Coordinates of C-alpha atoms in Angstrom, one line a residue:
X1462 CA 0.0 0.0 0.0
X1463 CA 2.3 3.2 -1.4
X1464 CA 2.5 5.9 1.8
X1465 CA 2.2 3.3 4.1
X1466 CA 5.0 2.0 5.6
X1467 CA 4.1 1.6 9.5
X1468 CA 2.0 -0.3 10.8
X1469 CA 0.9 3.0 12.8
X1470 CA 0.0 4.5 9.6
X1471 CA -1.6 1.8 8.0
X1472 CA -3.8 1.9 11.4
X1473 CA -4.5 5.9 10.6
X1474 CA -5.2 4.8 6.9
X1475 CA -7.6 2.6 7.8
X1476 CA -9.4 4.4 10.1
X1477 CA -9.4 7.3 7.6
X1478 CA -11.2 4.9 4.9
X1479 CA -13.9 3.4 7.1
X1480 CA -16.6 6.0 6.6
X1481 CA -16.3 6.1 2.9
X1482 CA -15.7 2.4 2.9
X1483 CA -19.5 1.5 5.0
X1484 CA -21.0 3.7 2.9
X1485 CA -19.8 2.1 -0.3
X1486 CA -20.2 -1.7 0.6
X1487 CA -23.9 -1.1 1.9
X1488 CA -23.2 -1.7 5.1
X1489 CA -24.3 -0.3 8.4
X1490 CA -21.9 1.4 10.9
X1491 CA -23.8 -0.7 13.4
X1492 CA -23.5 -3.8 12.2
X1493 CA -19.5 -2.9 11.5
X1494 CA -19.0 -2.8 14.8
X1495 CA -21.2 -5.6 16.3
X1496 CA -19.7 -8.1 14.1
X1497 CA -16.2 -8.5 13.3
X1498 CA -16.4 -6.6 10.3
X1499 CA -14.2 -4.2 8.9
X1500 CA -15.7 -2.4 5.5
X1501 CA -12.2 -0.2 5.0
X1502 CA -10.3 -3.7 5.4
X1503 CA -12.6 -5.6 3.5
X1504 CA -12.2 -2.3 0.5
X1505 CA -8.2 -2.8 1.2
X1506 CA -8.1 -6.5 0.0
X1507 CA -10.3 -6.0 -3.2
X1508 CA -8.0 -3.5 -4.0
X1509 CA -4.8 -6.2 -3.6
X1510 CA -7.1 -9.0 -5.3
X1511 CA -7.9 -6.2 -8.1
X1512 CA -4.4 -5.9 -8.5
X1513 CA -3.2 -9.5 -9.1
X1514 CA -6.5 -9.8 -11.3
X1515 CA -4.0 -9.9 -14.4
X1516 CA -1.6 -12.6 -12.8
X1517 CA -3.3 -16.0 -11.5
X1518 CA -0.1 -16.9 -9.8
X1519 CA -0.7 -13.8 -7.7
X1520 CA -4.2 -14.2 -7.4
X1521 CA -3.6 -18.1 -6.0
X1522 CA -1.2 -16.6 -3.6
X1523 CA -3.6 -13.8 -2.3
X1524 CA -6.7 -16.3 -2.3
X1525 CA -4.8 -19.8 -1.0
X1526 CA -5.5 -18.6 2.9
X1527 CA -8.6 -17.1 2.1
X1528 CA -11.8 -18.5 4.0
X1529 CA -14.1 -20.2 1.9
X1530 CA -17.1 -22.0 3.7
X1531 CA -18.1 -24.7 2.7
X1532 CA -17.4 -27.1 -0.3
X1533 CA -21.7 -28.4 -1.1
X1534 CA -20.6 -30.5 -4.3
X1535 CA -18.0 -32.8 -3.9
X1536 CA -18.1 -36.4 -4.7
X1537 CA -15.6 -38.2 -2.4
X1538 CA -15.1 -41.1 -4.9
X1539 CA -13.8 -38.1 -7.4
X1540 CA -12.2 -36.4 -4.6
X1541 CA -9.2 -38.3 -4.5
X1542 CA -5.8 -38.2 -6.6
X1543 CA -4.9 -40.8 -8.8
X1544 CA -1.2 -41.0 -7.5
X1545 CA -3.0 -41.5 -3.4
X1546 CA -5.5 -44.5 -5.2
X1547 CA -2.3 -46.1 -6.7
X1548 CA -1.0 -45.8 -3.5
X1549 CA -2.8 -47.1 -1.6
X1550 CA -3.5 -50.0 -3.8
X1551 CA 0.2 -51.0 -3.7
X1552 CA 0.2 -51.6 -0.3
X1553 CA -2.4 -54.1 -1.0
X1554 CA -0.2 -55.9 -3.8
X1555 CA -2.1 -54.7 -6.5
X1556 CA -0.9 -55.0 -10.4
X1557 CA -1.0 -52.5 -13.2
X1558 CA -3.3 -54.4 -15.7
X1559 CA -1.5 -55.5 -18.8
X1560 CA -2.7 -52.4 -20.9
X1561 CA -1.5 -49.9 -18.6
X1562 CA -4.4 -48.2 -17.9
X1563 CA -5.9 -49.3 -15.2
X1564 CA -5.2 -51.6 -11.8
X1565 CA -6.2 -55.3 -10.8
X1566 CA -6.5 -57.4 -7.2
X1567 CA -3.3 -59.8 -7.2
X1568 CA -1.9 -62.3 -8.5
X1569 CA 0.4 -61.0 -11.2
X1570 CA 3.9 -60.9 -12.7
X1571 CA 6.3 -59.7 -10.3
X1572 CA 6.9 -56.8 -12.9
X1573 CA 3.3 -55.1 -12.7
X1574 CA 3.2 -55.3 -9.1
X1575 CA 2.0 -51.0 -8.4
X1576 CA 4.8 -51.2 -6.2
X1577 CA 7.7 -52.4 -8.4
X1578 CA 6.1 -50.8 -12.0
X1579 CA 5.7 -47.3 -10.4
X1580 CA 10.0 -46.8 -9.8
X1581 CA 10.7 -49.2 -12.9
X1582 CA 8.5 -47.6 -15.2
X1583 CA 8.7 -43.8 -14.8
X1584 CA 6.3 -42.9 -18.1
X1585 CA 4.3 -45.9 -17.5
X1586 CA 2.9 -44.5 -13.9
X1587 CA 2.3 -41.2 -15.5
X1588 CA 0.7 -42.5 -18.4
X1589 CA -1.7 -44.6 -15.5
X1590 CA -2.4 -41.6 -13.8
X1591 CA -3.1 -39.8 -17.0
X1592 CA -6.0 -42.6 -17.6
X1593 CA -6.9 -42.7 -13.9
X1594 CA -7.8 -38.8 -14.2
X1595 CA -8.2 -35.8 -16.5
X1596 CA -5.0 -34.3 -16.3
X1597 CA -3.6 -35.7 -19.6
X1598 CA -6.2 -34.4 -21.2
X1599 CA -6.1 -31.0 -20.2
X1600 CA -2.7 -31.0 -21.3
X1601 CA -3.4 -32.1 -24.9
X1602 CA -3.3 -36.0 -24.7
X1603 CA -5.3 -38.0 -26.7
X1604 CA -7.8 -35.0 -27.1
X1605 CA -8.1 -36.2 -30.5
X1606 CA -9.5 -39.5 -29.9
X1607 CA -11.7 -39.0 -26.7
X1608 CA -13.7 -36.0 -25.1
X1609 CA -13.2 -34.2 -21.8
X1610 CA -16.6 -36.1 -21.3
X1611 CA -16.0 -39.5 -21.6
X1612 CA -12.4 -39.1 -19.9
X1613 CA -13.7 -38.0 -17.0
X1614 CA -16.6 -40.4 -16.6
X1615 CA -14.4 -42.9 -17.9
X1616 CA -11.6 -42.3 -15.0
X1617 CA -14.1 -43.9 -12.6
X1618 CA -13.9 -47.0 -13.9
X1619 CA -10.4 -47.5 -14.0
X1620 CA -9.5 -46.5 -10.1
X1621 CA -12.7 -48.5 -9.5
X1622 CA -11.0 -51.4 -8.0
X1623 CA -9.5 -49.5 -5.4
X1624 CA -12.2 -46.6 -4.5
X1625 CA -13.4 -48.7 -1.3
X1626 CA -10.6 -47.3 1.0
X1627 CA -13.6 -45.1 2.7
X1628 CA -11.8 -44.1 5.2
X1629 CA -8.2 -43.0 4.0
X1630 CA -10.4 -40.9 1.2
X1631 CA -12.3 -39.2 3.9
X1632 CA -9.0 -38.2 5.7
X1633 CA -7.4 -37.2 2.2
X1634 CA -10.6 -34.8 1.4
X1635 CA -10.6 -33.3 4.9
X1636 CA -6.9 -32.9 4.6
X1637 CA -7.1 -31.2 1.3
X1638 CA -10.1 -29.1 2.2
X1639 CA -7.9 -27.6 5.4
X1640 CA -5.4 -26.6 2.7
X1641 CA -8.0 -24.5 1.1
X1642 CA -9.1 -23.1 4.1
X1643 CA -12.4 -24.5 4.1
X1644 CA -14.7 -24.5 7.4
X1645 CA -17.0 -27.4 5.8
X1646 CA -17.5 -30.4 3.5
X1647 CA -21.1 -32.1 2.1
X1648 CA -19.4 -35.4 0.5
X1649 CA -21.9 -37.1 -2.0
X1650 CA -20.8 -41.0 -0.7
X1651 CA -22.7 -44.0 0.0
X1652 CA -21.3 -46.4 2.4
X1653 CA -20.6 -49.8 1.2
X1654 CA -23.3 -51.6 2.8
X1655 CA -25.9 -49.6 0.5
X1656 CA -23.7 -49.5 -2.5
X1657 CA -23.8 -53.2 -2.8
X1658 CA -27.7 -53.3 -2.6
X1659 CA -28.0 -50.8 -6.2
X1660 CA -27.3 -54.1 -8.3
X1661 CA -29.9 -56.7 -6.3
X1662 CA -32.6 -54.4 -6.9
X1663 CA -35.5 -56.3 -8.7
X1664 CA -35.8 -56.6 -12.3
X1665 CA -38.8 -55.2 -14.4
X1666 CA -40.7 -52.7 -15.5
X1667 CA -41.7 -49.7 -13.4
X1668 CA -43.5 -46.6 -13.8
X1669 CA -45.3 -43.8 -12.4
X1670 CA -48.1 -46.4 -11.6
X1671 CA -45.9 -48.6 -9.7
X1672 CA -44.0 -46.3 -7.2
X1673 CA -46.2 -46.4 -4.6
X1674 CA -47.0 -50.5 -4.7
X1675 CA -43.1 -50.9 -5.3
X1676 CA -42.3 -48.1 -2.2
X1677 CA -44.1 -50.4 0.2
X1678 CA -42.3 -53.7 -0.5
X1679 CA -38.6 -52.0 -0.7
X1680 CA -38.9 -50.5 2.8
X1681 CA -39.4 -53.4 4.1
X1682 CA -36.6 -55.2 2.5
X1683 CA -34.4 -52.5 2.9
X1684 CA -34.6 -51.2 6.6
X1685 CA -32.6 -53.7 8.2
X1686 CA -29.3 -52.5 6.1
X1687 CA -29.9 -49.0 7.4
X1688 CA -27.9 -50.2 11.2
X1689 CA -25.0 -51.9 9.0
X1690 CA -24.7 -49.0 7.1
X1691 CA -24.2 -46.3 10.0
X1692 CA -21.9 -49.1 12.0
X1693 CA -19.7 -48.8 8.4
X1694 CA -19.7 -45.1 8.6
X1695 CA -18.7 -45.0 12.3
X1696 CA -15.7 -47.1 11.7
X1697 CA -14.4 -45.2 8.6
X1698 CA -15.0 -41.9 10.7
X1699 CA -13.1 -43.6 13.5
X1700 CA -9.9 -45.0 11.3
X1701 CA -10.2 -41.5 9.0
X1702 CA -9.6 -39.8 12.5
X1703 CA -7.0 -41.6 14.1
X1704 CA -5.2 -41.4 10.8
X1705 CA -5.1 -37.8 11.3
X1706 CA -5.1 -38.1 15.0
X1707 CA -8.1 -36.3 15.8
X1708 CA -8.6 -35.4 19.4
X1709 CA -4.8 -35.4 20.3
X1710 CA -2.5 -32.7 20.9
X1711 CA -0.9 -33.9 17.1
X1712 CA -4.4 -33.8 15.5
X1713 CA -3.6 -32.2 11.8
X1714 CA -5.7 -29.1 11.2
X1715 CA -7.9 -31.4 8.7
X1716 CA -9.5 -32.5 12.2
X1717 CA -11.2 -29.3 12.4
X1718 CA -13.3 -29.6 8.7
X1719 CA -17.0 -30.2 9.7
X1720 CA -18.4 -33.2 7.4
X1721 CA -21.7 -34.5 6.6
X1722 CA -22.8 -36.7 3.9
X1723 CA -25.5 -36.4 0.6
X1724 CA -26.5 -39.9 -0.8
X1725 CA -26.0 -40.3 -3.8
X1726 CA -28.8 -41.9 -5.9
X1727 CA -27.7 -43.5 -9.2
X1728 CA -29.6 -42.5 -12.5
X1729 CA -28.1 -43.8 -15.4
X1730 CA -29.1 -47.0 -14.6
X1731 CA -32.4 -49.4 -15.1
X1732 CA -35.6 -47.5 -12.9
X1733 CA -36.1 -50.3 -10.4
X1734 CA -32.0 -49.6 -9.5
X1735 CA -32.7 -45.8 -9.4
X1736 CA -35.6 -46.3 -7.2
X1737 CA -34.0 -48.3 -4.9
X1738 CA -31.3 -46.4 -4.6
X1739 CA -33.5 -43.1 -3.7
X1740 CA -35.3 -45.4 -1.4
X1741 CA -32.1 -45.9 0.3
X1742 CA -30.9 -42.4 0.2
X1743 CA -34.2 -41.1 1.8
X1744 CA -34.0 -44.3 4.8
X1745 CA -30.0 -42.9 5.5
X1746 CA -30.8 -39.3 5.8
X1747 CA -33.8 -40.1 7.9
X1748 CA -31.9 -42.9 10.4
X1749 CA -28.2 -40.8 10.6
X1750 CA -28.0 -37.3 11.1
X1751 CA -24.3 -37.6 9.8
X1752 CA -26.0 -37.6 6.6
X1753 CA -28.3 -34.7 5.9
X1754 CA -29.7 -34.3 2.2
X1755 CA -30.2 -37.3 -1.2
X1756 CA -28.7 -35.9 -4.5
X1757 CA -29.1 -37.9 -7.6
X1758 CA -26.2 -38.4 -10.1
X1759 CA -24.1 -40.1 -13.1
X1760 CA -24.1 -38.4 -16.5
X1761 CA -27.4 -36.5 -16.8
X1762 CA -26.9 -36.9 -20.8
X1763 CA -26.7 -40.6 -20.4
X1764 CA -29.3 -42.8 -22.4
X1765 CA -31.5 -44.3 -19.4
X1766 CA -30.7 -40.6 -17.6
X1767 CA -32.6 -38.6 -20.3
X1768 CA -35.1 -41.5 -21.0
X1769 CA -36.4 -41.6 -17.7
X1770 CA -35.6 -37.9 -16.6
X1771 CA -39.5 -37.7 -15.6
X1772 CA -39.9 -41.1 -14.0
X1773 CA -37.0 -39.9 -11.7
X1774 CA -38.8 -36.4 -10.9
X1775 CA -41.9 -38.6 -9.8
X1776 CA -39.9 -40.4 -7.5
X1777 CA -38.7 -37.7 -5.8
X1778 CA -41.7 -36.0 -5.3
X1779 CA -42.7 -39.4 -3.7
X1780 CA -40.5 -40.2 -2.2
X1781 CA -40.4 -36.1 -0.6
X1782 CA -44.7 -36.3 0.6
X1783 CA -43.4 -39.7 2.5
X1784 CA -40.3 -37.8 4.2
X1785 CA -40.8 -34.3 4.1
X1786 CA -37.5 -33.9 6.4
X1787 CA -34.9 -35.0 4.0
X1788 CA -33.0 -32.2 1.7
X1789 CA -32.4 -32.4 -2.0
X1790 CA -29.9 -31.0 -4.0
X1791 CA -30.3 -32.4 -7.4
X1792 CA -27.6 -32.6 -10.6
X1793 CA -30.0 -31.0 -12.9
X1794 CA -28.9 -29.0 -16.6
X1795 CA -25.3 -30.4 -16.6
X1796 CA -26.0 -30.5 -20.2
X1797 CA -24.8 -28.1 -23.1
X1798 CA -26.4 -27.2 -26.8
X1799 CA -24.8 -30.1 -28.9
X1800 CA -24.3 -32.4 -26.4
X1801 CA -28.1 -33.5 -26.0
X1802 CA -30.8 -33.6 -28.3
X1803 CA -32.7 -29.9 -27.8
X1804 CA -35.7 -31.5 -25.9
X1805 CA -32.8 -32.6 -23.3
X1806 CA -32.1 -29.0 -22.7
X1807 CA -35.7 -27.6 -22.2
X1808 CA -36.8 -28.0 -18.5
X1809 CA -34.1 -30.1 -16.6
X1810 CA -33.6 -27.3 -14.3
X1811 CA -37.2 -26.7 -13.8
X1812 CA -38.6 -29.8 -13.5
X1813 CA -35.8 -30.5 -10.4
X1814 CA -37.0 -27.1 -8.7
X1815 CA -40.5 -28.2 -8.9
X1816 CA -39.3 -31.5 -7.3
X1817 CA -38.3 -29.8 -4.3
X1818 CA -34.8 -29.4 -5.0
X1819 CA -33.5 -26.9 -2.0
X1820 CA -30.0 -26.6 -4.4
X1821 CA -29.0 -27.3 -8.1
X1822 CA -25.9 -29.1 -9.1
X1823 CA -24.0 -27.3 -11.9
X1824 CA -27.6 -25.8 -13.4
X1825 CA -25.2 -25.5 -16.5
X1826 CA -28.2 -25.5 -19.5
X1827 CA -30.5 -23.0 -17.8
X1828 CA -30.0 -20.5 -21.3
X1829 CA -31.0 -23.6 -22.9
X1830 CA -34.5 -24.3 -21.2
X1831 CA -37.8 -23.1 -21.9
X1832 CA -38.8 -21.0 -18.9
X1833 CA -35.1 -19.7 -17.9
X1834 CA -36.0 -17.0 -16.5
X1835 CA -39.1 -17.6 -14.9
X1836 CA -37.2 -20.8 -12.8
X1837 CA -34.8 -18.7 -11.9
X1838 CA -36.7 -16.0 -10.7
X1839 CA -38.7 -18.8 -8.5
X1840 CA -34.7 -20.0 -7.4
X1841 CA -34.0 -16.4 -6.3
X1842 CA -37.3 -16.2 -4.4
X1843 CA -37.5 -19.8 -2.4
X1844 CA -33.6 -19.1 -1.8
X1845 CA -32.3 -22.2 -4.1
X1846 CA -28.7 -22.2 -4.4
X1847 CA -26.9 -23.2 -7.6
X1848 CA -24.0 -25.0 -7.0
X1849 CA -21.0 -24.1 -9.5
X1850 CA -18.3 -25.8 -10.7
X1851 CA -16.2 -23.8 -13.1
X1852 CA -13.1 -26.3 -14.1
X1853 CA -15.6 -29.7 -13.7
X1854 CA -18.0 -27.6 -16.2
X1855 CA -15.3 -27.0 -18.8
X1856 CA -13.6 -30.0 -19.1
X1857 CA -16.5 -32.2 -18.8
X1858 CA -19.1 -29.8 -20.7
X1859 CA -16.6 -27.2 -22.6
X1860 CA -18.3 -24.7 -20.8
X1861 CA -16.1 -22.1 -19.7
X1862 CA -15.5 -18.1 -19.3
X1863 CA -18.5 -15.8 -21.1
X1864 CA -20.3 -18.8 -21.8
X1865 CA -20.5 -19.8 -18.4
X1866 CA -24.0 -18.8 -16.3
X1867 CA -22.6 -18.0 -13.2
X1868 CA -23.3 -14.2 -13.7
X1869 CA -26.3 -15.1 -15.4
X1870 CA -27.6 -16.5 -12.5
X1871 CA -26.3 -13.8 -10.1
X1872 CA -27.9 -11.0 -12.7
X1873 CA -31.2 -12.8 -11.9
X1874 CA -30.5 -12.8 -7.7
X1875 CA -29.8 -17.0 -7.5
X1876 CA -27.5 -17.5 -4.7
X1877 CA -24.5 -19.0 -6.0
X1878 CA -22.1 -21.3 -4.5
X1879 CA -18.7 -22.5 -5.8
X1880 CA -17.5 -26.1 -5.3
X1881 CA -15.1 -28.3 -7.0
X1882 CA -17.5 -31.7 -8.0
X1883 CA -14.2 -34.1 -8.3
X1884 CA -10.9 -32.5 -7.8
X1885 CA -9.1 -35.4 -7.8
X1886 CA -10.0 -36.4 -11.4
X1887 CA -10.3 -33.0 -12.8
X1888 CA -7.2 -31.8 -11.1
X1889 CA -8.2 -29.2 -9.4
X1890 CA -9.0 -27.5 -5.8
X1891 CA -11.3 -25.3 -3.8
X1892 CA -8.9 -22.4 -4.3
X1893 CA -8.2 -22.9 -8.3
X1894 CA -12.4 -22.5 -8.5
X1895 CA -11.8 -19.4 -6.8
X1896 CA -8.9 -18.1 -9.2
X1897 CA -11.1 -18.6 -12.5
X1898 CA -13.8 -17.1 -10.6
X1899 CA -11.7 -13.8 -10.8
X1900 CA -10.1 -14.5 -13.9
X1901 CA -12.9 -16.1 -15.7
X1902 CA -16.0 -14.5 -14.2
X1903 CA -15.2 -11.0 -13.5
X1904 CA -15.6 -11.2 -9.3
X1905 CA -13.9 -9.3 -6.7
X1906 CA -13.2 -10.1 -3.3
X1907 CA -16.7 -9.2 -2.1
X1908 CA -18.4 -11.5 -4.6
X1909 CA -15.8 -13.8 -3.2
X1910 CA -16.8 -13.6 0.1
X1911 CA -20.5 -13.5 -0.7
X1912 CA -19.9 -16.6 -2.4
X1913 CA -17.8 -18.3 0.8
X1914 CA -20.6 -17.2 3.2
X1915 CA -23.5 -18.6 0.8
X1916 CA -21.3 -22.0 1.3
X1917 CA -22.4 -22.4 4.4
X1918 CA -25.8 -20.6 4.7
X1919 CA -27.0 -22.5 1.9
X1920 CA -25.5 -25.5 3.1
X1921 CA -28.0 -28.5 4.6
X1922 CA -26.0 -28.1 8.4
X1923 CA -27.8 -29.2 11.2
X1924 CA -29.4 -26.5 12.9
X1925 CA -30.3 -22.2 12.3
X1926 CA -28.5 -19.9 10.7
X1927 CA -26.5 -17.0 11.7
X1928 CA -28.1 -14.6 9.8
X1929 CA -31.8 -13.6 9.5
X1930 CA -30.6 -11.9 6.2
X1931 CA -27.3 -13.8 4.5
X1932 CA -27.7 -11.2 1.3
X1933 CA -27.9 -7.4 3.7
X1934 CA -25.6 -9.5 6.5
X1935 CA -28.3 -8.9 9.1
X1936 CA -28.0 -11.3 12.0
X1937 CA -30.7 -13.1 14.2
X1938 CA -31.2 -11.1 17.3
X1939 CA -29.3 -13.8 19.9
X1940 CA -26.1 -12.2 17.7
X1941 CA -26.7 -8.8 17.1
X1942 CA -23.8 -8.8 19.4
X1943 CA -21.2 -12.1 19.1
X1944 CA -19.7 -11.5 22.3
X1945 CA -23.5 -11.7 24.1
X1946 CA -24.5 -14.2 26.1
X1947 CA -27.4 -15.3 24.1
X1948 CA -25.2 -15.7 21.2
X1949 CA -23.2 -17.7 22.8
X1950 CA -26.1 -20.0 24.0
X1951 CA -27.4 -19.8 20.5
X1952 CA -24.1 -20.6 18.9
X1953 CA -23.9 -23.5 21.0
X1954 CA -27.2 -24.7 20.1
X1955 CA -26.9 -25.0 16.3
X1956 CA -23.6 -25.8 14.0
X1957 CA -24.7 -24.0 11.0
X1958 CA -24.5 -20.2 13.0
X1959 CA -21.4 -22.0 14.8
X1960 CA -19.6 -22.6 11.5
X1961 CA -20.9 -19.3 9.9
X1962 CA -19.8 -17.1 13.3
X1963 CA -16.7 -18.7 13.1
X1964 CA -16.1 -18.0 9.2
X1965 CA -16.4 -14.2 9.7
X1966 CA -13.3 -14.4 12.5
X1967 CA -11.5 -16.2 9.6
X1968 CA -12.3 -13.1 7.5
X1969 CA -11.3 -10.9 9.6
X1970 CA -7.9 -12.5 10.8
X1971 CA -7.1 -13.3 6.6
X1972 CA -7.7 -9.6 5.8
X1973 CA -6.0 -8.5 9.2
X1974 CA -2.7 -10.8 7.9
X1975 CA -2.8 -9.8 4.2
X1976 CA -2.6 -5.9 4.5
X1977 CA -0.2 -6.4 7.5
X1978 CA 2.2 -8.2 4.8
X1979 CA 1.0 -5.6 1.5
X1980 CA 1.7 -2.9 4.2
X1981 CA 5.4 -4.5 5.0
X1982 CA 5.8 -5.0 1.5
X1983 CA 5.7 -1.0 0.3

């Protein structure tokens, strides 16, 4: 900051700024002082983001210790680096396949044992890793012969064999989310136990007519999995903690990333699967509070997807009268013109709000649907979140920069989220989402932080939220004041204020920090 070279003077500077600066964020001199909320500091680090806007090296430095909430779209299966699967399949005695490309349970020549091909074969591994994720791809390989598209959805497939290790992904993903700062993580998994069940699902034919007949028989079938399933999840919590030893003076600061769950219900697949799966997914969310919301997934452009994109709506509302607790967020318009026949692109979006979606994963094709404007005028009203994810969007969708509808939605007041879908196979992290949201989309740091706080008040955390208004930062009254003793009780009483109080300290010791360095720095 030129003229300022003490931190006396930067003090003076500050103070200096904060009338103009409460008046030109919209903020209340109040509030700026009940909350730890500075509008002059908050003015000071747009100006230092604004700066590096040009340089995303700069910008990744600035934004890497930034607070960002919560992470409402990440699939723990994709979360995970190919180079930590191959890992931890070697210490199994796993074998490279004879193609290269993928991995197989022992026996096998001594040569393709992970352990032995991964020193001996230098562009072997890295050609494994390159079919175990995206990241060859973005680079130029084989972008000739296969689409962003199908290598990603193809990548599952090949770390498949290995993508059981529940708990050393959920300490990876908590790990890397601390990296990036972030307070809280909504994993899309399905334990084991309720995986297994997808593919014993009855065969047949099922339709609208048949849901509720068909409801009746899989509860009572499916109930008794429900204990084995949370007795799964408490042991990979358990392991997934004492890996990163939780609750001990050397607990790693992954320890302190809240995590719940979102089943994930399986669409691309025959409807008796899909139904049992939702079945399953509204049983969890009902019988563990770990888990608090049922998305529904796979590629939305896939045949039996698009088919039975209806059939799958009727299930939900269903499924919705029978449990009216359970949350949705649903993938819905993660389609693109060309990629889908144009009757694909007309009312995905829609038709999932209708369903009772509370959030919309990726919402990429809302240009491309009938009523646009009139669903997402009903998103900004009923306060449903889009969740966005800019690098999982481009490589899987080609949807990137101007073409993107993140300001589209923002023009038309949806709240907007950012989140990273699968970093591990798209290569990517919480904080590289935020670089192209300032590179890419135009935002500053207030959009940022806007962005960061919607994270968590839009997430599906146990219990109320902070503020009575998230959009004019107006908070309930038990924390008009945070240092009260009824916010304190109140606090106490509900994890989603907890997390959201504690994210505004974050801001204010990150923006404290940062113009304490750019001050040092002139």
């Amino acid at each position: 900051m030129a003229g300022v070279k003490t931190a006396a003077g930067w003090r003076a500077h500050m103070r200096g700024a904060a009338v103009f600066a409460v008046l030109a964020l919209g903020i209340s001199p109040a509030l700026a002082e009940t909350l730890p909320l500075d509008p002059a500091r908050e003015a000071a680090v747009a100006a230092l983001i604004d700066k590096a806007r040009a340089s995303p090296p700069a910008l990744r430095v600035l934004l890497r210790g930034m607070p960002k909430g919560g992470d409402l779209h990440n699939h723990l299966g994709g979360a995970i680096y190919a180079e930590d699967f191959l890992e931890w399949a070697g210490d199994k005695g796993f074998c490279v396949k004879a193609d290269g490309l993928s991995v197989e349970p022992p026996p096998c020549p001594a040569e393709r044992t992970i352990a032995r091909f991964s020193v001996a074969d230098e562009f072997g591994y890295d050609r494994l890793v390159n079919a175990m994720s995206t990241r060859g791809w973005q680079r130029g390989v084989g972008r000739n012969d296969v689409s962003g598209h199908n290598q990603f959805f193809g990548s599952f497939s090949r770390f498949g064999p290995i993508a059981g290790e529940n708990a050393k992904m959920l300490a990876a993903a908590r790990r890397i989310a601390a990296g990036d700062n972030l307070s809280y993580l909504e994993l899309d998994h399905n334990t084991t136990t309720l995986s297994a069940s997808f593919a014993a699902a009855p065969a047949g034919e099922l339709d609208a007519a048949g849901l509720e007949a068909r409801y009746a028989a899989e509860v009572k079938a499916l109930a008794p999995l429900i204990p084995a399933a949370r007795k799964e999840l408490d042991a990979d919590e358990a392991e997934a903690g004492k890996a990163m030893a939780c609750g001990t003076p050397r607990a790693e600061p992954g320890c302190k990333v809240a995590v719940h769950y979102l089943f994930q219900a399986m669409r691309a697949l025959p409807p008796t699967y899909v139904y049992r799966s939702l079945i399953l997914g509204f049983l969890m969310v009902e019988a563990d509070p770990r888990f608090v919301g049922v998305n529904i997934v796979m590629p939305e452009d896939a045949y039996p997807a698009r088919r039975d994109y209806r059939l799958h709506m009727a299930m939900i509302r269903l499924l919705a009268k029978k449990h009216p607790s359970v949350k949705l967020t649903l993938h819905a318009g993660e389609v693109t013109l060309g990629l889908v026949p144009p009757q694909d692109l007309r009312d995905h979006i829609e038709q999932a709000v209708a369903a009772g979606a509370k959030r919309i994963g990726h919402g990429t094709g809302i240009a491309f649907e009938d009523n646009a404007e009139a669903t997402m005028a009903r998103m900004a009203r009923e306060g449903v979140a889009v969740e966005i994810n800019l690098s999982s969007n481009d490589v899987i969708l080609g949807v990137k920069g101007a073409d993107h509808p993140l300001n589209l939605y923002r023009a038309h007041g949806v709240p907007v989220v950012l989140s990273t879908d699968d970093q591990g196979v798209l290569r990517s992290d919480m904080t590289n989402e935020y670089v192209r949201a300032v590179t890419e989309q135009g935002l500053g740091y207030a959009e940022l932080k806007k962005i960061a706080r919607a994270g968590l008040h839009y997430a599906f955390l146990p219990g109320e939220a902070l503020w009575a208004d998230v959009a004019g930062l107006k908070p309930v009254a038990a924390c008009a004041d945070l240092a009260a003793p009824s916010c304190a009780k109140f606090l106490s009483a509900n994890e989603k204020a907890r997390l959201q109080a504690d994210l505004e300290q974050r801001f204010a010791a990150y923006e404290t920090v940062r113009l304490a360095r750019a001050a040092g720095e002139n």
